[in-house]
PDB file of C-alpha atoms in Angstrom:
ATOM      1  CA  UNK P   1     143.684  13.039 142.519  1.00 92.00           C
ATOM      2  CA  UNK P   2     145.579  13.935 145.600  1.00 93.00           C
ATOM      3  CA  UNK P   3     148.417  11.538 144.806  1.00 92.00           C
ATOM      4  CA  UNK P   4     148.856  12.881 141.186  1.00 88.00           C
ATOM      5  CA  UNK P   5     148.181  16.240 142.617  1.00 90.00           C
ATOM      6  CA  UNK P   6     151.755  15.907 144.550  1.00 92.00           C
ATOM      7  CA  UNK P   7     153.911  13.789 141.721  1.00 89.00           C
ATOM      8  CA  UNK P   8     153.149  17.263 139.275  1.00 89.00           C
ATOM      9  CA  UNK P   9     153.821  19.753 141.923  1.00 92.00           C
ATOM     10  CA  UNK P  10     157.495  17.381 142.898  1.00 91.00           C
ATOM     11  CA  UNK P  11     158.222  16.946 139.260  1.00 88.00           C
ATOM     12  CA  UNK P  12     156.936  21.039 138.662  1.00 90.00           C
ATOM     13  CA  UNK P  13     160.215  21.458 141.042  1.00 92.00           C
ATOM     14  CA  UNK P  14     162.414  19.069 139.681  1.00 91.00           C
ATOM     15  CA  UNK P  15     161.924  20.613 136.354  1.00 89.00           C
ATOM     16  CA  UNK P  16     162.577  24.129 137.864  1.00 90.00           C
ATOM     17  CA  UNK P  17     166.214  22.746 139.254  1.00 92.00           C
ATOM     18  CA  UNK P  18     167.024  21.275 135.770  1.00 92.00           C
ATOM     19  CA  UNK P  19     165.597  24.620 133.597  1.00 90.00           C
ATOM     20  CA  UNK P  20     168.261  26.737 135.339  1.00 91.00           C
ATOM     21  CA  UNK P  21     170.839  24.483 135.414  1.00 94.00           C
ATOM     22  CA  UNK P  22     170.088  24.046 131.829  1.00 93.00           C
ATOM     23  CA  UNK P  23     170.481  27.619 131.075  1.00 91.00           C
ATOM     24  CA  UNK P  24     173.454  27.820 133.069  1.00 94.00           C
ATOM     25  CA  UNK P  25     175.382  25.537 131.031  1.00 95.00           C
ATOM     26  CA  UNK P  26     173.913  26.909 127.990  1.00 93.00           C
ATOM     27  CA  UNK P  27     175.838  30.373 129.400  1.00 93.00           C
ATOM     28  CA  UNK P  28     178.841  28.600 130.407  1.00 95.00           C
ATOM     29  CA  UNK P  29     179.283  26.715 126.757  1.00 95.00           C
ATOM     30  CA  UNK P  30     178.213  29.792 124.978  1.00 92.00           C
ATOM     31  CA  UNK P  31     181.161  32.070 127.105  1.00 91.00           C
ATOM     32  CA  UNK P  32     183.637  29.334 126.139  1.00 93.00           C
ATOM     33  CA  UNK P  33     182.417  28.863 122.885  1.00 92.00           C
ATOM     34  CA  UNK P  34     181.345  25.345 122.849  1.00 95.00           C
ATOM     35  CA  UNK P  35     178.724  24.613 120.384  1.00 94.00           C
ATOM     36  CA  UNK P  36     176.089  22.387 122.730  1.00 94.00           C
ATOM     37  CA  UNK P  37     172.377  20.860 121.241  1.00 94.00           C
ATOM     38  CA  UNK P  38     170.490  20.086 123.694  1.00 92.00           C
ATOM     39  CA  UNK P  39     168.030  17.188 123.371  1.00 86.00           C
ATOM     40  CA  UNK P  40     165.022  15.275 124.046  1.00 83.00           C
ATOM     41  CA  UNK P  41     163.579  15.997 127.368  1.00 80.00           C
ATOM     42  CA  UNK P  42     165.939  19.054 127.261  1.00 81.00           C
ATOM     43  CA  UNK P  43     164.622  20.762 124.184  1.00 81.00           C
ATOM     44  CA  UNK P  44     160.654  19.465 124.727  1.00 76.00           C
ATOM     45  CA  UNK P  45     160.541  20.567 128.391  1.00 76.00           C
ATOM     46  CA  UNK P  46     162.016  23.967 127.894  1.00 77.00           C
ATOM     47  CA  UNK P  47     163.244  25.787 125.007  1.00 77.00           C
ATOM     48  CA  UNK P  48     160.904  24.555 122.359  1.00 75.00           C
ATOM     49  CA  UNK P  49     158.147  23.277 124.224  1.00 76.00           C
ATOM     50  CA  UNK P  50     155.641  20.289 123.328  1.00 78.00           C
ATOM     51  CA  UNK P  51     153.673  20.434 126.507  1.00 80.00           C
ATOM     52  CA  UNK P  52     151.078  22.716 127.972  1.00 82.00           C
ATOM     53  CA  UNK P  53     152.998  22.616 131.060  1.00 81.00           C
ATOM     54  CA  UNK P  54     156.653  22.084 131.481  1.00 77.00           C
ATOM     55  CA  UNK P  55     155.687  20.463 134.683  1.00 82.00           C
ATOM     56  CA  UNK P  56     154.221  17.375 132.655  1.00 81.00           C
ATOM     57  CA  UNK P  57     157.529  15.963 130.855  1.00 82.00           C
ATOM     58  CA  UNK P  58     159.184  13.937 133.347  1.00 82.00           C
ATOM     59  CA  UNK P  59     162.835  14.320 133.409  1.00 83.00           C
ATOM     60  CA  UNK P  60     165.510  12.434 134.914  1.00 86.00           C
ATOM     61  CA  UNK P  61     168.681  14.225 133.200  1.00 90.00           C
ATOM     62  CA  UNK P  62     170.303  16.669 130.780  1.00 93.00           C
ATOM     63  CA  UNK P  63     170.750  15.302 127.297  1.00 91.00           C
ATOM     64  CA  UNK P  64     173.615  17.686 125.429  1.00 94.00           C
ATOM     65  CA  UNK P  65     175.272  16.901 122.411  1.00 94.00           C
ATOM     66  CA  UNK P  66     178.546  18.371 121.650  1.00 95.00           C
ATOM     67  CA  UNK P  67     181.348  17.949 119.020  1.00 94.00           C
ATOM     68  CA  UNK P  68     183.684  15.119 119.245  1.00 92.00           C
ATOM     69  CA  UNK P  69     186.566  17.164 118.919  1.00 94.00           C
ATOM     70  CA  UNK P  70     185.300  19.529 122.127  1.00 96.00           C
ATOM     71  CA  UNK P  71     184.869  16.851 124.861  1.00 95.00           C
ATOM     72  CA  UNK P  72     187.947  18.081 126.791  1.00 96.00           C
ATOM     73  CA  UNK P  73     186.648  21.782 126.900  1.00 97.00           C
ATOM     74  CA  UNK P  74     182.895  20.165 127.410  1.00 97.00           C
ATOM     75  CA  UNK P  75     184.441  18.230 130.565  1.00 97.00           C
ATOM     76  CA  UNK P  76     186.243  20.935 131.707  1.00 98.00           C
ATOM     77  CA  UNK P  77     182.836  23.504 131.625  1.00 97.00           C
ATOM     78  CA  UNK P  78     181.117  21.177 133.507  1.00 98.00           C
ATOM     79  CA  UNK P  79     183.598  20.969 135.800  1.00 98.00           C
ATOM     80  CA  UNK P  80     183.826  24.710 136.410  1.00 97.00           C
ATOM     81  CA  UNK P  81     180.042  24.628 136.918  1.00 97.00           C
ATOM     82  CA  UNK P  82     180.689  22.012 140.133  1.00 97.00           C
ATOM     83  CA  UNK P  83     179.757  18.906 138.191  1.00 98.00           C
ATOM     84  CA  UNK P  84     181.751  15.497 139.008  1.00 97.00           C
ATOM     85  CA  UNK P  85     181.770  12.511 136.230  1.00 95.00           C
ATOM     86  CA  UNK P  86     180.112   9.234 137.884  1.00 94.00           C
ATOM     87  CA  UNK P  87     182.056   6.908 138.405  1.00 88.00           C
ATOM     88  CA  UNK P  88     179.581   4.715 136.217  1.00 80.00           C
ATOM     89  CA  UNK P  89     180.131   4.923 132.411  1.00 77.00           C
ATOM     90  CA  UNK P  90     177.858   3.046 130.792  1.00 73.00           C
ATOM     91  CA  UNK P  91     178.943   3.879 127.335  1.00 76.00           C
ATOM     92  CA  UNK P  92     182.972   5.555 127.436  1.00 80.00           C
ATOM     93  CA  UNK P  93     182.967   5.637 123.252  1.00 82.00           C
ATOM     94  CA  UNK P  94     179.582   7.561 123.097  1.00 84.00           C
ATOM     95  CA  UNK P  95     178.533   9.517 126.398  1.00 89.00           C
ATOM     96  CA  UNK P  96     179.718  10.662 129.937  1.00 93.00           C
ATOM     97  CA  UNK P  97     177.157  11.507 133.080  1.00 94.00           C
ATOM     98  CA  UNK P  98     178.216  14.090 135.528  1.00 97.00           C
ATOM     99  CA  UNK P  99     176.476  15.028 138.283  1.00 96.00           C
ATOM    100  CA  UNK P 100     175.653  18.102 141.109  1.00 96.00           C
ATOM    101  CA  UNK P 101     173.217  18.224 143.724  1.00 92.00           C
ATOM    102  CA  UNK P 102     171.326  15.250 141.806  1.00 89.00           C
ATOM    103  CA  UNK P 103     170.990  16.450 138.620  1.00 94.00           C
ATOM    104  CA  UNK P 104     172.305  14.505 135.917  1.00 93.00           C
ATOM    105  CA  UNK P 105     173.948  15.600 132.804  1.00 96.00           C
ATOM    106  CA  UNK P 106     174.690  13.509 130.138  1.00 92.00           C
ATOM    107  CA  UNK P 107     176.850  14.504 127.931  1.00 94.00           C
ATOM    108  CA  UNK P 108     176.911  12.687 123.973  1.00 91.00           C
ATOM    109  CA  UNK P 109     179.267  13.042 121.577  1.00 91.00           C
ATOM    110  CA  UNK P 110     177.971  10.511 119.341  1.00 85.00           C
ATOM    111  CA  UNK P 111     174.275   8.892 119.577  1.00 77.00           C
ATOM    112  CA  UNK P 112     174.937   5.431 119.866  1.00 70.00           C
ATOM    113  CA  UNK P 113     177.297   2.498 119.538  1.00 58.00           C
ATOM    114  CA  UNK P 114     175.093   1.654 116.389  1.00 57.00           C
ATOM    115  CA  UNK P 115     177.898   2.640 113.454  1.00 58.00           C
ATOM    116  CA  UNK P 116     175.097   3.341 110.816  1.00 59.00           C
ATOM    117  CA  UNK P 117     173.690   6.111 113.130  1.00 58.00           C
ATOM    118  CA  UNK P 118     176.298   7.088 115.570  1.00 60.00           C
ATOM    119  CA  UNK P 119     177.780  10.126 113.555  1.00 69.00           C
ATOM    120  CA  UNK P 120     175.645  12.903 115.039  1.00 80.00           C
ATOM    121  CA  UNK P 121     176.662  15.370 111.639  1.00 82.00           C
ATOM    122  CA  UNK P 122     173.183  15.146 110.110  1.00 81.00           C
ATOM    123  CA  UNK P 123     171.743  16.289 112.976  1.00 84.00           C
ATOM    124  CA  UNK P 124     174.286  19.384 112.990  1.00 90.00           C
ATOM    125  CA  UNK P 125     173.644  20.382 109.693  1.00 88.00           C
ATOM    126  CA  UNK P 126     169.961  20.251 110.055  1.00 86.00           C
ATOM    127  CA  UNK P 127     170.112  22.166 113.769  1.00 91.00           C
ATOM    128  CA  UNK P 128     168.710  25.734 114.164  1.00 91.00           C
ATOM    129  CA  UNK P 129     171.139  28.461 115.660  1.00 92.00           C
ATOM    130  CA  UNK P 130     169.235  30.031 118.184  1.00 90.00           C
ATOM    131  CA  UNK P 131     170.880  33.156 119.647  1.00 88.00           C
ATOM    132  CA  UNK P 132     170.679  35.332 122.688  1.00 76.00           C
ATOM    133  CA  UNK P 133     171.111  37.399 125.456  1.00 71.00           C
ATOM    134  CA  UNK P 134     173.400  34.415 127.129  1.00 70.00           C
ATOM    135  CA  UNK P 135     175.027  33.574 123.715  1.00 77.00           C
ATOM    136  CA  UNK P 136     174.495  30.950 120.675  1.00 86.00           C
ATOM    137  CA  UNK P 137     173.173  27.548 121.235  1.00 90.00           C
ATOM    138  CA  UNK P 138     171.464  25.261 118.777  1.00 93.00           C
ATOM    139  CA  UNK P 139     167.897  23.303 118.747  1.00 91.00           C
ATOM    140  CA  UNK P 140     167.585  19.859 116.066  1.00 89.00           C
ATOM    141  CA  UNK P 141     164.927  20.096 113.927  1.00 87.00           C
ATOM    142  CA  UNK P 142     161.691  18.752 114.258  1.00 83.00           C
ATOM    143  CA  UNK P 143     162.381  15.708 112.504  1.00 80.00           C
ATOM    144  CA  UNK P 144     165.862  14.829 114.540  1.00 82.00           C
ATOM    145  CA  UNK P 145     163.765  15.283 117.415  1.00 82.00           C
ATOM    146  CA  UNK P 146     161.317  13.065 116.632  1.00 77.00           C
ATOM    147  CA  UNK P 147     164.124  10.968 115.550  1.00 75.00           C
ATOM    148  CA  UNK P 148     166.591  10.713 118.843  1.00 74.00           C
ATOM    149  CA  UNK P 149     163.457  10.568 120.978  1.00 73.00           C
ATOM    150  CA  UNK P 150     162.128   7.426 119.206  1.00 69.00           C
ATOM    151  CA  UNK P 151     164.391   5.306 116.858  1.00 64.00           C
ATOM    152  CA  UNK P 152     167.488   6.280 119.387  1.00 61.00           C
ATOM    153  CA  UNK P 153     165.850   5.522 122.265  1.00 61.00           C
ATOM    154  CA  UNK P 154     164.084   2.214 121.013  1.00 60.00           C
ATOM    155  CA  UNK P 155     167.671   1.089 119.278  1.00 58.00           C
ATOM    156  CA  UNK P 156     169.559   2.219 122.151  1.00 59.00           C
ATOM    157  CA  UNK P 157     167.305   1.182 125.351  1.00 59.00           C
ATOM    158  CA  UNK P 158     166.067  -1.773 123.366  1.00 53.00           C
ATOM    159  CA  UNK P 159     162.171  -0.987 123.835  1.00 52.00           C
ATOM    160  CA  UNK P 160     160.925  -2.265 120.866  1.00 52.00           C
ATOM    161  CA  UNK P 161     158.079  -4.634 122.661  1.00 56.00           C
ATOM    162  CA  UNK P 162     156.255  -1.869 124.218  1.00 61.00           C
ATOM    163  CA  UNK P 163     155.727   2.033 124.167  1.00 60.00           C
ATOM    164  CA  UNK P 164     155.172   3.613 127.520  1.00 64.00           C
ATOM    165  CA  UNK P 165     152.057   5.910 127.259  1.00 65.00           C
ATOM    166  CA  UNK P 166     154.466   9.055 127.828  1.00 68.00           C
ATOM    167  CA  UNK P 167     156.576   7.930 125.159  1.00 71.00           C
ATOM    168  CA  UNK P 168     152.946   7.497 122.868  1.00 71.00           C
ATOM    169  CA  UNK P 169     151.655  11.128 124.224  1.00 76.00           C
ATOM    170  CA  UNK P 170     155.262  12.885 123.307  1.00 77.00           C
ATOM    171  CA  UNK P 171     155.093  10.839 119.742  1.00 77.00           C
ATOM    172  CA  UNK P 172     151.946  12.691 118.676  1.00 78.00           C
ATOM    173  CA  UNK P 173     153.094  16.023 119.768  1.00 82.00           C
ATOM    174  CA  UNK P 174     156.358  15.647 117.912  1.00 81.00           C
ATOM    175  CA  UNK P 175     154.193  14.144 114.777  1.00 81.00           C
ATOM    176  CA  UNK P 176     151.760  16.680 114.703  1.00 84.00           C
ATOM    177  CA  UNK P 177     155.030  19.305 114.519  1.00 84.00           C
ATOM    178  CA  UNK P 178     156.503  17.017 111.700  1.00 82.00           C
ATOM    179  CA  UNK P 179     153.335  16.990 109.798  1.00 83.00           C
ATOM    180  CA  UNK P 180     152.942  20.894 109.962  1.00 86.00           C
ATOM    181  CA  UNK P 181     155.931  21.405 108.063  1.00 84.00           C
ATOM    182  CA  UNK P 182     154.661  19.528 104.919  1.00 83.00           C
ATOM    183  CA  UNK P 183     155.079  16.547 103.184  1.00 82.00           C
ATOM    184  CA  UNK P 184     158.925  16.898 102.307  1.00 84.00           C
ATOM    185  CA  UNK P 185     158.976  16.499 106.450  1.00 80.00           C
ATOM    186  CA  UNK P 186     156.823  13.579 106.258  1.00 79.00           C
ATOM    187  CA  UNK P 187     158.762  11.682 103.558  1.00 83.00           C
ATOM    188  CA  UNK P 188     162.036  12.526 105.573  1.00 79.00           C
ATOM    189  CA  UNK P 189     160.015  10.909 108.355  1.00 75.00           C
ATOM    190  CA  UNK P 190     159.363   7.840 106.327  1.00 76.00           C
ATOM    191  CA  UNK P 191     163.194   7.707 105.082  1.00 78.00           C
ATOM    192  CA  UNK P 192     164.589   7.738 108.306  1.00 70.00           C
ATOM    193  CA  UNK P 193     162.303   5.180 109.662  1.00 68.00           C
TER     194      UNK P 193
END
């Protein structure tokens, strides 16, 4: 008890560090008008929370989704925020990581190397335009959620052998948002499976 006592209270501070710097990028793209979605652990931790706690989703970046056309002005924001591209790019077509006191970003401009699903447009069109005090970002719906977290990541990190149990815990809180919008959400589900 101890032991998991410690991991929530180090990951309960991790997650503090990557809330503000999340909300500090949100300010910066907003000011510079740069439309940015946030994603996965990104939206699910913090600005449309699935867990009781935010200290419970484990988090080891920033997932943001921009506009092909604004990865200059993306670059350059992150830049002016004190982030630094790694010198590792695992996919240069697709995504860029910067980083800043250790904490990741990574920055997508499409969703994967996969043609079929690569073009990131549906989930534009189907994104919610949340606005506020710090300016206009935008949150995919339900269903893209449910969709980057589990067909992109299986396609894309190849885990089709196994489910990790946080994977499994975050599926049935993303479900049971999917379901409460109806069956139209379900059978979009099912099509996009």
């Amino acid at each position: 008890q101890q032991a998991l006592h410690d991991v929530f209270i180090r990951n309960a501070k991790q997650n503090i560090v990557f809330e503000a710097e999340l909300r500090r990028i949100l300010t910066t793209f907003a000011t510079r008008k740069i439309p940015l979605m946030p994603f996965k652990g990104s939206v699910s931790s913090f600005l449309h929370p699935l867990y009781p706690s935010p200290a419970i989703r484990v988090l080891s970046d920033l997932d943001l989704l921009i506009r092909p056309q604004d990865r200059e002005a993306a670059f350059a924001g992150l830049a002016s925020l004190g982030y630094a591209p790694t010198k590792k790019v695992p996919l240069p077509e697709v995504e860029r990581v910067f980083t800043q006191d250790g904490v990741l970003v990574d920055l997508h401009w499409q969703l994967m190397r996969i043609p079929r699903y690569a073009n990131a447009d549906r989930l534009w069109r189907r994104a919610h335009r949340v606005e506020c005090s710090r300016g206009v970002y935008y949150i995919p719906s339900i269903l893209d959620q449910f969709y980057m977290r589990f067909l992109h990541d299986t396609l894309q990190d190849h885990n089709l052998p196994t489910l990790p149990m946080n994977n499994a815990y975050e599926a049935i809180l993303l479900f049971q948002q999917v379901e409460a919008e109806g069956e139209s959400a379900l059978e979009a589900l099912a099509t996009e499976a």
